[in-house]
Coordinates of C-alpha atoms in Angstrom, one line a residue:
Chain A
X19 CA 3.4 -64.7 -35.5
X20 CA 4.2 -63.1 -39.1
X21 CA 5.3 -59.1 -38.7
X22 CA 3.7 -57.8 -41.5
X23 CA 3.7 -54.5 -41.8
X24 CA 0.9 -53.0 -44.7
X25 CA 2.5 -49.7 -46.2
X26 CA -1.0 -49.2 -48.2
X27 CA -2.6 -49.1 -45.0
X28 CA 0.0 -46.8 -43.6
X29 CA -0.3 -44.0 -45.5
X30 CA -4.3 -44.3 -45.6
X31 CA -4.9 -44.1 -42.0
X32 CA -1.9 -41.6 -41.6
X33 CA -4.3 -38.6 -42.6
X34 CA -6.5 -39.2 -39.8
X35 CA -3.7 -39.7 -37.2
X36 CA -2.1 -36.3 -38.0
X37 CA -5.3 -34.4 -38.1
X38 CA -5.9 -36.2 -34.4
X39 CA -2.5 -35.2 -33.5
X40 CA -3.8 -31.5 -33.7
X41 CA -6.5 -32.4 -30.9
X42 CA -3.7 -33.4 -28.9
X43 CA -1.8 -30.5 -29.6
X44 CA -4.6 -28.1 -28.8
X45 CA -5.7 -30.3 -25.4
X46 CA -2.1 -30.5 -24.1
X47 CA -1.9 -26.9 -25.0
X48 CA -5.1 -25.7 -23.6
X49 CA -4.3 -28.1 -20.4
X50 CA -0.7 -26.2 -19.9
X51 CA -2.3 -22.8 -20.3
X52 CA -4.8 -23.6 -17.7
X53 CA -2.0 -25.6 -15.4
X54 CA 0.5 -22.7 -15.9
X55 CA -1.8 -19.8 -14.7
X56 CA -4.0 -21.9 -11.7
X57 CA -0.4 -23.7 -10.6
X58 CA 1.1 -19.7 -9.9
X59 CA -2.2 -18.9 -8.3
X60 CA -1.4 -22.2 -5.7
X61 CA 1.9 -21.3 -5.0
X62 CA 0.8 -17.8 -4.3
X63 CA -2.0 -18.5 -2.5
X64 CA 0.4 -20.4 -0.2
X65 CA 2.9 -17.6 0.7
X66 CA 0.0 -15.1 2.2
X67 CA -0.4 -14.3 5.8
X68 CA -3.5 -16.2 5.8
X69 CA -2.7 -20.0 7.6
X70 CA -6.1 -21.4 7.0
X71 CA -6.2 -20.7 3.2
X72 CA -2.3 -21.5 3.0
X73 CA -3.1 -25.0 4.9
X74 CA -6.4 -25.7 2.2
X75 CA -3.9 -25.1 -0.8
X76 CA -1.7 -27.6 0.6
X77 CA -3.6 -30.1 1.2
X78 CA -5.3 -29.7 -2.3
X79 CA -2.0 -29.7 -3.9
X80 CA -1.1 -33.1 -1.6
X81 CA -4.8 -35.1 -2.9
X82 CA -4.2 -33.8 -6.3
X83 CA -0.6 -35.0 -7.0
X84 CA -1.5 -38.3 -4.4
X85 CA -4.6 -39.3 -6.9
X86 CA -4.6 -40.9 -10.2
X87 CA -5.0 -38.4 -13.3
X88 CA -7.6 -40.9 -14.8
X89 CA -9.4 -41.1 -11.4
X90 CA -9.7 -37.1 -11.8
X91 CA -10.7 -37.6 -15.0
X92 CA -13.5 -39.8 -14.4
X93 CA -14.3 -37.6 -11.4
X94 CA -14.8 -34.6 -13.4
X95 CA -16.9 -36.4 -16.4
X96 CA -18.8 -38.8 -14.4
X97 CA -19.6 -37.4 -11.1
X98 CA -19.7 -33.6 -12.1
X99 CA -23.2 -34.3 -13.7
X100 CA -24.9 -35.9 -10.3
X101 CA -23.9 -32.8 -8.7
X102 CA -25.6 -30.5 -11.8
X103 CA -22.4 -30.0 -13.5
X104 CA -23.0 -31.2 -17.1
X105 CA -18.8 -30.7 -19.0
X106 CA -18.6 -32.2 -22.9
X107 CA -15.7 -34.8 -22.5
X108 CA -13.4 -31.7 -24.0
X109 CA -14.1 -29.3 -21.5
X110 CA -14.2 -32.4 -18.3
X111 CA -10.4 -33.4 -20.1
X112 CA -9.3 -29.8 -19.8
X113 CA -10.3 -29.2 -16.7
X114 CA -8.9 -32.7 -15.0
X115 CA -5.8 -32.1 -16.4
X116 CA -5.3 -28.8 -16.1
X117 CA -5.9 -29.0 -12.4
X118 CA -4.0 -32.0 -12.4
X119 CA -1.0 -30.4 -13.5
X120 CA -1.4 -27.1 -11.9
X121 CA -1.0 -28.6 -8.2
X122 CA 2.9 -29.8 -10.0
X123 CA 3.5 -26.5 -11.6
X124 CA 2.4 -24.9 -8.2
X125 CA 5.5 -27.4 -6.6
X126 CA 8.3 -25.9 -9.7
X127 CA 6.7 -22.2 -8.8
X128 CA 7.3 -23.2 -5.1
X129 CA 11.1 -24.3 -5.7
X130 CA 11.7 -20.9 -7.8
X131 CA 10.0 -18.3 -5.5
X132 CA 12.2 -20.0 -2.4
X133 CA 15.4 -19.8 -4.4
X134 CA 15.4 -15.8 -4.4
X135 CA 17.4 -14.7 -1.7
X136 CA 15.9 -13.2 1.0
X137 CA 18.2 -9.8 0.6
X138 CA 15.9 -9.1 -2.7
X139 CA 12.3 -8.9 -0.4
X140 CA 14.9 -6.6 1.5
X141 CA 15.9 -4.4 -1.1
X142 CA 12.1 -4.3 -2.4
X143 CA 11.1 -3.1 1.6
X144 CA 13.7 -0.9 1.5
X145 CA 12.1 0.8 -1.5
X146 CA 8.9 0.7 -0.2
X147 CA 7.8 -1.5 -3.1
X148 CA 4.4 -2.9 -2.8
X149 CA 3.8 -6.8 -2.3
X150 CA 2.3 -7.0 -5.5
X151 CA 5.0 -4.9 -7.6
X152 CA 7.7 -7.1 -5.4
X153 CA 6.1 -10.2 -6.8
X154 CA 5.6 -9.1 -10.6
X155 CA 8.4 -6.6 -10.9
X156 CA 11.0 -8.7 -8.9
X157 CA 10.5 -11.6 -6.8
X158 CA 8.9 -13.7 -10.2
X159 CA 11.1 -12.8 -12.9
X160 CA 14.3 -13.9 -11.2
X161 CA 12.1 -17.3 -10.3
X162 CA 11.4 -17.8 -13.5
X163 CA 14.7 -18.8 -14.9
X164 CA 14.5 -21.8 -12.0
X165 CA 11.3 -23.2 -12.8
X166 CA 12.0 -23.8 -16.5
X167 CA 13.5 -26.9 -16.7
X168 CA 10.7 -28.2 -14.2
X169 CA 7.9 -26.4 -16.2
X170 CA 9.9 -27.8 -19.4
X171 CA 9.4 -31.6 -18.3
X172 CA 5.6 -30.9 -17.3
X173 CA 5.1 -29.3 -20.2
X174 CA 6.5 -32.6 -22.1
X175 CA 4.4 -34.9 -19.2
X176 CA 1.2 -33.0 -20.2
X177 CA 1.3 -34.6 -23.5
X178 CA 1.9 -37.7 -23.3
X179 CA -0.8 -37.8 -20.3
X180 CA -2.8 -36.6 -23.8
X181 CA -3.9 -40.1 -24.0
X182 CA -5.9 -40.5 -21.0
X183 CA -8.0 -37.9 -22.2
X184 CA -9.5 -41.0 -24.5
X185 CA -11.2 -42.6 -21.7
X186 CA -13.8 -40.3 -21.7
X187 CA -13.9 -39.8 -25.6
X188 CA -12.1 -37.0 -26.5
X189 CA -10.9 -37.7 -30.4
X190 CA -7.2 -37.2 -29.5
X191 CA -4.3 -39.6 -31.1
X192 CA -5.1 -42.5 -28.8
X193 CA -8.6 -42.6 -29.1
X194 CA -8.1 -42.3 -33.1
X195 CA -5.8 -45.0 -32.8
X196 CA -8.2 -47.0 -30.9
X197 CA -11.0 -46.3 -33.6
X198 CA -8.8 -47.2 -36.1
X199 CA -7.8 -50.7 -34.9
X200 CA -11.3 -51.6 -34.3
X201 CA -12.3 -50.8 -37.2
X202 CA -10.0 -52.8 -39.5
X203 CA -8.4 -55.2 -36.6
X204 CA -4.9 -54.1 -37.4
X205 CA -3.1 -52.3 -34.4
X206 CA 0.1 -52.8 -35.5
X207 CA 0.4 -49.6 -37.7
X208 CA -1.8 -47.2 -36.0
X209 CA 0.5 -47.5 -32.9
X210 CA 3.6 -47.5 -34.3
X211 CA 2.7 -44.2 -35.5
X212 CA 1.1 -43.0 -32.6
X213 CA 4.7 -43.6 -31.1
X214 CA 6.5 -41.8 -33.7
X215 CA 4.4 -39.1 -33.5
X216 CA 4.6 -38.4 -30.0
X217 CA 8.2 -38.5 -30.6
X218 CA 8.2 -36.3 -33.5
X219 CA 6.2 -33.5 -31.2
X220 CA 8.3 -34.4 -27.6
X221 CA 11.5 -33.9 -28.7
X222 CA 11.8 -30.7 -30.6
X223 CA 9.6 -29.2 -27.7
X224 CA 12.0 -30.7 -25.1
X225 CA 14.6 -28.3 -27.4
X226 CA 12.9 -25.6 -27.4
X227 CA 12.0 -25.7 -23.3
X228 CA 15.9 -25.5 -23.1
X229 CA 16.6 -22.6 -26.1
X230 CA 13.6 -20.6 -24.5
X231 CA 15.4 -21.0 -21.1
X232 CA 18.9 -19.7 -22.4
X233 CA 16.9 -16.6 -24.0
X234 CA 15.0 -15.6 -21.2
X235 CA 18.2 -15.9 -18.5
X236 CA 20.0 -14.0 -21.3
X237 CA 16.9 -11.1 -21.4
X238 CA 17.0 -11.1 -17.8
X239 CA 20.7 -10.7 -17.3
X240 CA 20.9 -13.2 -15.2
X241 CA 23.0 -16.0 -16.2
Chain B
X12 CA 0.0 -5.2 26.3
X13 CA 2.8 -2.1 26.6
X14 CA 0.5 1.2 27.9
X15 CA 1.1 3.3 24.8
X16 CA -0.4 6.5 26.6
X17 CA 3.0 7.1 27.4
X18 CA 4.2 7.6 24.1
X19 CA 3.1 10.8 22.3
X20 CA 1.0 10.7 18.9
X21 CA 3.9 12.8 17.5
X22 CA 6.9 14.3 19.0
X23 CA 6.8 18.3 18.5
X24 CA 8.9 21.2 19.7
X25 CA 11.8 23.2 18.6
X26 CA 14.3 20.5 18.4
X27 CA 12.3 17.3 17.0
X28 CA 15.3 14.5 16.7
X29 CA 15.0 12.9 12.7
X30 CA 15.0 9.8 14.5
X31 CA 14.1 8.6 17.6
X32 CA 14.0 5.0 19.4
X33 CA 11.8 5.2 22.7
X34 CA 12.3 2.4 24.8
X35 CA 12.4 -0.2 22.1
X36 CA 12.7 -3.7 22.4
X37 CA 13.3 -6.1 19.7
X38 CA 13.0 -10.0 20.5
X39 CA 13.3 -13.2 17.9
X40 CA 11.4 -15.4 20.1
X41 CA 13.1 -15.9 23.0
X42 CA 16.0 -14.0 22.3
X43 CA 15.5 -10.6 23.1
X44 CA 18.6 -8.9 20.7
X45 CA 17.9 -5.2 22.1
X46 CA 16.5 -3.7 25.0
X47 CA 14.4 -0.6 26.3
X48 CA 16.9 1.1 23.6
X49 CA 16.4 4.7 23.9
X50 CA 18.6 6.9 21.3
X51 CA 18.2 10.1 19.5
X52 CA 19.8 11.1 16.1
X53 CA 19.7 14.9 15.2
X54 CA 18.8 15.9 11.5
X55 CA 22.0 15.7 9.7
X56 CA 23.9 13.9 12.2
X57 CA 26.3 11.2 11.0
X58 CA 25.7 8.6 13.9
X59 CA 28.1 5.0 13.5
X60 CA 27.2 1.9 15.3
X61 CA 30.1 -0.7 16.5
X62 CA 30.2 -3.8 18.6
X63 CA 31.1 -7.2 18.4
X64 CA 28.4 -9.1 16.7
X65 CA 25.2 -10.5 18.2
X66 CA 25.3 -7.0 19.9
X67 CA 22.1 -5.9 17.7
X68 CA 24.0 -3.7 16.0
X69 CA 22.7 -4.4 12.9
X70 CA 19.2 -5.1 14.5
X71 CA 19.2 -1.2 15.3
X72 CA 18.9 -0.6 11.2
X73 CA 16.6 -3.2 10.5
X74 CA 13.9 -2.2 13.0
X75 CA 14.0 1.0 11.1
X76 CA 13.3 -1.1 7.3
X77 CA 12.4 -4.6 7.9
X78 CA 11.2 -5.6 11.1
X79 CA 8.4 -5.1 13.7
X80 CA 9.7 -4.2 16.7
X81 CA 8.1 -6.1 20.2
X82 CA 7.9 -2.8 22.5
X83 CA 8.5 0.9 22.3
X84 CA 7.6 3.3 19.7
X85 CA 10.5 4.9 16.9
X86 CA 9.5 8.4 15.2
X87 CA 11.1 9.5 11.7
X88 CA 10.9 13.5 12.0
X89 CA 8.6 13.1 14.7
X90 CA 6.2 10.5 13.5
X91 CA 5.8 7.3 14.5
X92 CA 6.9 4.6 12.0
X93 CA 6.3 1.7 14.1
X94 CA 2.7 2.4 15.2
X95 CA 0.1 4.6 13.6
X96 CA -2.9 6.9 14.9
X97 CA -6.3 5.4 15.4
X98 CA -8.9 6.6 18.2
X99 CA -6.7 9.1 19.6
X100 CA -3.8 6.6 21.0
X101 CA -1.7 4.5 19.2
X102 CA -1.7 1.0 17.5
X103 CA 0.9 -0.9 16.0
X104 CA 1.1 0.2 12.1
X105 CA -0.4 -2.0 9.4
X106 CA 1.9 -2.9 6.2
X107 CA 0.2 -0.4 4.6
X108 CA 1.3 2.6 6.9
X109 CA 4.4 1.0 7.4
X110 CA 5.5 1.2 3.8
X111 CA 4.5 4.7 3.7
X112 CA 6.0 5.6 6.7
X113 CA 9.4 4.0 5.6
X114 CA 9.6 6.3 2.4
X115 CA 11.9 8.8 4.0
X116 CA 14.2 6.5 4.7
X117 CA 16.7 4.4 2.2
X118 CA 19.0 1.2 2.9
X119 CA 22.4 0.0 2.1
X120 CA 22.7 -3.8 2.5
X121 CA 25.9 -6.0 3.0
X122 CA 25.2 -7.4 0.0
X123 CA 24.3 -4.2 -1.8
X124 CA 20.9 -6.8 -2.9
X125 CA 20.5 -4.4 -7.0
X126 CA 18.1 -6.3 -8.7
X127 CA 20.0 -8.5 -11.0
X128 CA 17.6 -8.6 -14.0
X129 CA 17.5 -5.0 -14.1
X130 CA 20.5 -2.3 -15.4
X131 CA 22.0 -0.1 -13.1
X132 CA 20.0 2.7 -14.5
X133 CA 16.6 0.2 -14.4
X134 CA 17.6 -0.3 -10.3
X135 CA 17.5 3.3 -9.7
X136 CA 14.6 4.3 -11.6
X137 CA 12.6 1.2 -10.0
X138 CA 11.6 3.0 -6.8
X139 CA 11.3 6.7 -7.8
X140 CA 8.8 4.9 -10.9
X141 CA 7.1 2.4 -9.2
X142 CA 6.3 4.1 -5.8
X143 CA 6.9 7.9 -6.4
X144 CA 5.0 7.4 -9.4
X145 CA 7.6 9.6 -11.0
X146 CA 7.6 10.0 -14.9
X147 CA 10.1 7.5 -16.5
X148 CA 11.8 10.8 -18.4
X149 CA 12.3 12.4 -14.4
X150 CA 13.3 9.3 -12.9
X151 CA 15.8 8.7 -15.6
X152 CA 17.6 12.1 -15.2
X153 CA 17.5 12.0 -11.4
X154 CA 18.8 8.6 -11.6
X155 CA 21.4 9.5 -14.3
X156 CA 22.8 12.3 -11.6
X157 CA 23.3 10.1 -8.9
X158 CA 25.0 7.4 -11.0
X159 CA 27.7 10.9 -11.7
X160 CA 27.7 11.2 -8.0
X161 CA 28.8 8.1 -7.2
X162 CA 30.4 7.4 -10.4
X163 CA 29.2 5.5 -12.1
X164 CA 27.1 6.8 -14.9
X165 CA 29.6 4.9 -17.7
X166 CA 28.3 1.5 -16.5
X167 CA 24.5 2.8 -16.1
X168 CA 23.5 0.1 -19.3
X169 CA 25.2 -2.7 -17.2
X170 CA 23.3 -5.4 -15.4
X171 CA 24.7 -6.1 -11.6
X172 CA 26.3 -9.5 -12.9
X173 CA 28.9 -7.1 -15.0
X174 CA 30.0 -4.9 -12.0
X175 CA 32.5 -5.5 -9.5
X176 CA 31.3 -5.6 -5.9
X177 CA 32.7 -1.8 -5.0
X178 CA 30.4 -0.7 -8.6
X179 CA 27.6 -2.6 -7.3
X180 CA 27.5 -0.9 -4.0
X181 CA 27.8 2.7 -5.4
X182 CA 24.9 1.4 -7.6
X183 CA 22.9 0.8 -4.8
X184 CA 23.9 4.0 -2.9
X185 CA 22.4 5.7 -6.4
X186 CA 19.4 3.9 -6.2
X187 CA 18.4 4.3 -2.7
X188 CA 19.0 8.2 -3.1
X189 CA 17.0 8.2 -6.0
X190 CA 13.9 7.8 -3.7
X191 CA 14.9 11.2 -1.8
X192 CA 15.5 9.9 1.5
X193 CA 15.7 11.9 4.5
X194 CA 17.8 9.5 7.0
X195 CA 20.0 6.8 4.7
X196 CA 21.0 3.4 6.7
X197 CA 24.6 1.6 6.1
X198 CA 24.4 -2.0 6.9
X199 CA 28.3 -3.4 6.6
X200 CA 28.3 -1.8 3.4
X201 CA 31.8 -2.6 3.2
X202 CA 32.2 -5.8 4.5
X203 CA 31.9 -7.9 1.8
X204 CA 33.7 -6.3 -0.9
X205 CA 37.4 -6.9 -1.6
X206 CA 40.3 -4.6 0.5
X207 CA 40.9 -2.5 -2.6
X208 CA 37.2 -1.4 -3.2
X209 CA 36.2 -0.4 0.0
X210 CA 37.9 3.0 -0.4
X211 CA 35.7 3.7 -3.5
X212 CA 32.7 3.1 -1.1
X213 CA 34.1 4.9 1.8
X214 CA 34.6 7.8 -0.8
X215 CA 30.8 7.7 -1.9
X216 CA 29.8 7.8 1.5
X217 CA 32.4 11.0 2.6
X218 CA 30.9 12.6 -0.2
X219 CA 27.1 12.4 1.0
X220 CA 28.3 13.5 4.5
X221 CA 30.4 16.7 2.9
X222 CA 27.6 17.9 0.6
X223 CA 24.1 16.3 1.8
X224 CA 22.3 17.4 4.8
X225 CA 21.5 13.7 5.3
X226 CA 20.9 11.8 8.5
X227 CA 22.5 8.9 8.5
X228 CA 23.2 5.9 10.8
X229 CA 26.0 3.2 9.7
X230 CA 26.7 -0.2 11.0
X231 CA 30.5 -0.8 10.0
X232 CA 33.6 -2.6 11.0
X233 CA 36.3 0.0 9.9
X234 CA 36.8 1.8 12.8
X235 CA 39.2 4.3 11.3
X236 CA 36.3 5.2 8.4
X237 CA 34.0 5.6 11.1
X238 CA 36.4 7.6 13.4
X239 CA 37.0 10.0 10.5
X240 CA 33.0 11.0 9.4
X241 CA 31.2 10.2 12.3
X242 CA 29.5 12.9 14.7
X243 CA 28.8 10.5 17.3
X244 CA 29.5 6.8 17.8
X245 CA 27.4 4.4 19.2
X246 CA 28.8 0.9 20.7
X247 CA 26.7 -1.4 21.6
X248 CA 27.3 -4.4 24.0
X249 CA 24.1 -7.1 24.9
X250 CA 21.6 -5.2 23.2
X251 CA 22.2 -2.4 24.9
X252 CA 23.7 0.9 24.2
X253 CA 27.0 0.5 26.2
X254 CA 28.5 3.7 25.5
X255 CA 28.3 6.7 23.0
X256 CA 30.2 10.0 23.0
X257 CA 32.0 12.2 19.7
X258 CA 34.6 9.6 17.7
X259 CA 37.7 11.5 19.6
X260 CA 36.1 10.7 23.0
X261 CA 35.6 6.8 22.3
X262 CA 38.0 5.4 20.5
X263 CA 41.1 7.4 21.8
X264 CA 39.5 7.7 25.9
X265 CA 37.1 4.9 26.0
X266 CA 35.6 5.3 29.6
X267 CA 34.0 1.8 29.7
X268 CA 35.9 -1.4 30.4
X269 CA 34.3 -3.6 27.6
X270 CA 34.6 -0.8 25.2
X271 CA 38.0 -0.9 25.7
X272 CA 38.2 -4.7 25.2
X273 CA 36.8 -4.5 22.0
X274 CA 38.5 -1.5 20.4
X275 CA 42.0 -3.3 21.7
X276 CA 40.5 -6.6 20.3
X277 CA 39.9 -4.7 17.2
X278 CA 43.5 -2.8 17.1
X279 CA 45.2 -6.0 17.9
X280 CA 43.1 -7.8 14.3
X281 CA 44.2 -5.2 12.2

């Protein structure tokens, strides 16, 4: 086997790869925006009085993170039509992996709302402070701070999960890549940068996960 | 199911204790912590609660804040907080009553529990904001004189994580004043801060009794501080109310033997 690696080729296919990397951008982005507010909605929807709706949420949370992501994905694009659901691969992708990674965001939620100490529900009673001011005004900030490293690594999990998303035919970086290779029967290139660029993108945002951490312990005076 | 006909929709008269425990019961479970406790306190009466623990000391103050209580009914200035009004006899009280009905009454915790994202100034102007629906400018300058009071309006920009323990506890004496309570509640607010701080608690607290016509009811282990402010102490033994009488009267003639072993007990610690 000869490694031959064609810089000509490189640098024309490289214009296509970069403007796919924004598809990926905006579906891991979209998918975390979606997984960020649902997941809070799960782990809230577990802490009310209400046993039957707390015992449903689980056990959604359970099948989710206990089933392939591709499975859902399929699910979502494939099945959703025979029941009168008819979702563009974009908006099927969204939704699969948004779900997917709300039931995991729900779990980090989970950890942080446990790790305030009781004596702060306390204090909030002993104001008189309604459930839903306790939660937004107190109970959630001081979570906050614990969930970010775990929201960080989802955050970093949701894209490079991206690439599923190609199964159905969403025009991300894989599915470019993919395109590419069949087209012109050279794969070596195209994935090479693939790689590169998901490195390029995972590791500053890894950085940033941790320098947004530091500044919201600092704005919350908690340290 | 208790017959609540016994207990009247409000208590009226002449002479209306600011709070009163009918016949309340208080069980986690299988554990019943106090029983049939029946006990008065009159408005601005300094009342002090001792006992070794697992007494229900402590229980007493939470029924009052935290906790549903199993049997009995207790009135705040003659309404009931526990139960509520509905066809003419009374129910037990939903949250939302509940939270209304605790309003006249503020809380010192152990571990004074200030918010720790928030400033000392922010933890004081929480409730009087959030739930008196006070104006920020208001809440600010009522908030800013009780930080004086308790003194600690040069540390008012400081978040809890800066103060000592003995700062953080005035702090939190501030902020439950802020929301205007009638009766105030002292759980151990001494017992976790260091030796040397306590007195600028104890201080705070001599103050409120001195100049405020408040009704409070403390839950402490420094028998001297509660020998010196209190109008009536309260030791409690097996979830019961063992004996009670003017500071004098029980801790220098105790008339019941176990009171006698704990106060010796207590003595013979110090």
């Amino acid at each position: 086997m000869m490694f031959d690696w064609r810089w000509d080729f490189t640098w024309e296919i490289l214009p296509r790869l970069i403007s796919a990397t924004a598809n990926t951008l905006l579906a891991a982005g979209a998918g975390y925006g979606i997984a960020i507010v649902l997941g809070l909605v799960l782990a809230l929807s577990q802490r009310t009085p209400y046993r039957l709706l707390t015992l449903v949420v689980r056990e959604f949370v359970e099948f989710i993170r206990s089933t392939p992501l591709v499975l859902q994905i399929f699910f979502v694009f494939f099945v959703g039509p025979q029941i009168g659901i008819r979702l563009s691969p974009w908006t099927s992708g969204m939704i699969a992996i948004g779900l997917h990674y709300s039931a995991y965001l729900s779990e980090v939620y989970r950890g942080g709302l446990n790790s305030v100490p009781v004596g702060q529900w306390e204090a909030c009673s002993a104001l008189s402070l309604s459930t839903r001011k306790t939660y937004w005004r107190i109970i959630i900030p001081q979570a906050l701070p614990a969930c970010f490293a775990g929201m960080g690594n989802y955050l970093v999990g949701i894209l490079k999960d991206t690439p599923m998303l190609s199964v159905i035919g969403v025009a991300e970086l894989m599915h470019t890549a993919n395109a590419i290779g069949s087209e012109s029967y050279r794969f070596l290139e195209p994935y090479t940068l693939v790689g590169i660029i998901f490195l390029l993108v995972s590791l500053p945002t890894a950085g940033l996960v941790r320098i947004s951490e530091m500044w919201v312990r600092r704005k919350l005076g908690v340290y | 199911m208790e017959d609540m006909s016994r207990y009247p929709l409000q208590l009226e008269g002449a002479d209306v204790p600011m709070v009163s425990f009918k016949n309340v019961t208080k069980a986690y479970g299988s554990l019943t912590v106090l029983e049939n406790l029946d006990l008065d306190i009159r408005e601005g009466e300094m009342v002090s609660v001792i006992g070794p623990s697992g007494s229900g000391k402590t229980t007493v103050l939470r029924m009052l804040m935290l906790e549903r209580i199993q049997q009995g009914v207790i009135y705040v200035n003659g309404k009931p907080i526990t139960h509520m009004e509905k066809n003419g006899g009374l129910v037990p009280a939903d949250d939302k009553y509940l939270r209304k009905a605790r309003e006249p009454i503020g809380m010192c915790f152990q571990h004074f529990n200030l918010f720790p994202h928030m400033t000392a100034l922010q933890n004081c102007m929480e409730g009087p904001v959030q739930v008196l629906g006070m104006s920020k400018r208001a809440a600010r300058e009522r908030s800013e004189d009780l930080l004086e009071l308790v003194g600690m309006i040069d540390k008012k920009d400081q978040h809890p994580s800066r103060l000592s323990g003995g700062q953080q506890q005035r702090v939190a004496i501030a902020r439950a004043l802020a929301m205007r309570p009638k009766v105030m509640l002292f759980d151990e607010v001494t017992s976790a801060l260091d030796p040397e701080v306590i007195g600028e608690v104890t201080n705070v607290i001599k103050k409120l009794v001195a100049e405020h016509n408040l009704t409070m009811l403390m839950v402490t282990h420094q028998m001297g501080f509660a020998k010196d402010i209190s109008d009536r102490v309260c030791f409690f033994f097996g979830g019961k109310i063992e004996e009670q009488g003017p500071p004098e009267q029980l801790f220098d003639h105790p008339q019941k033997e176990r009171t006698q072993q704990f106060l010796s007990a207590v003595k013979s610690a110090d």
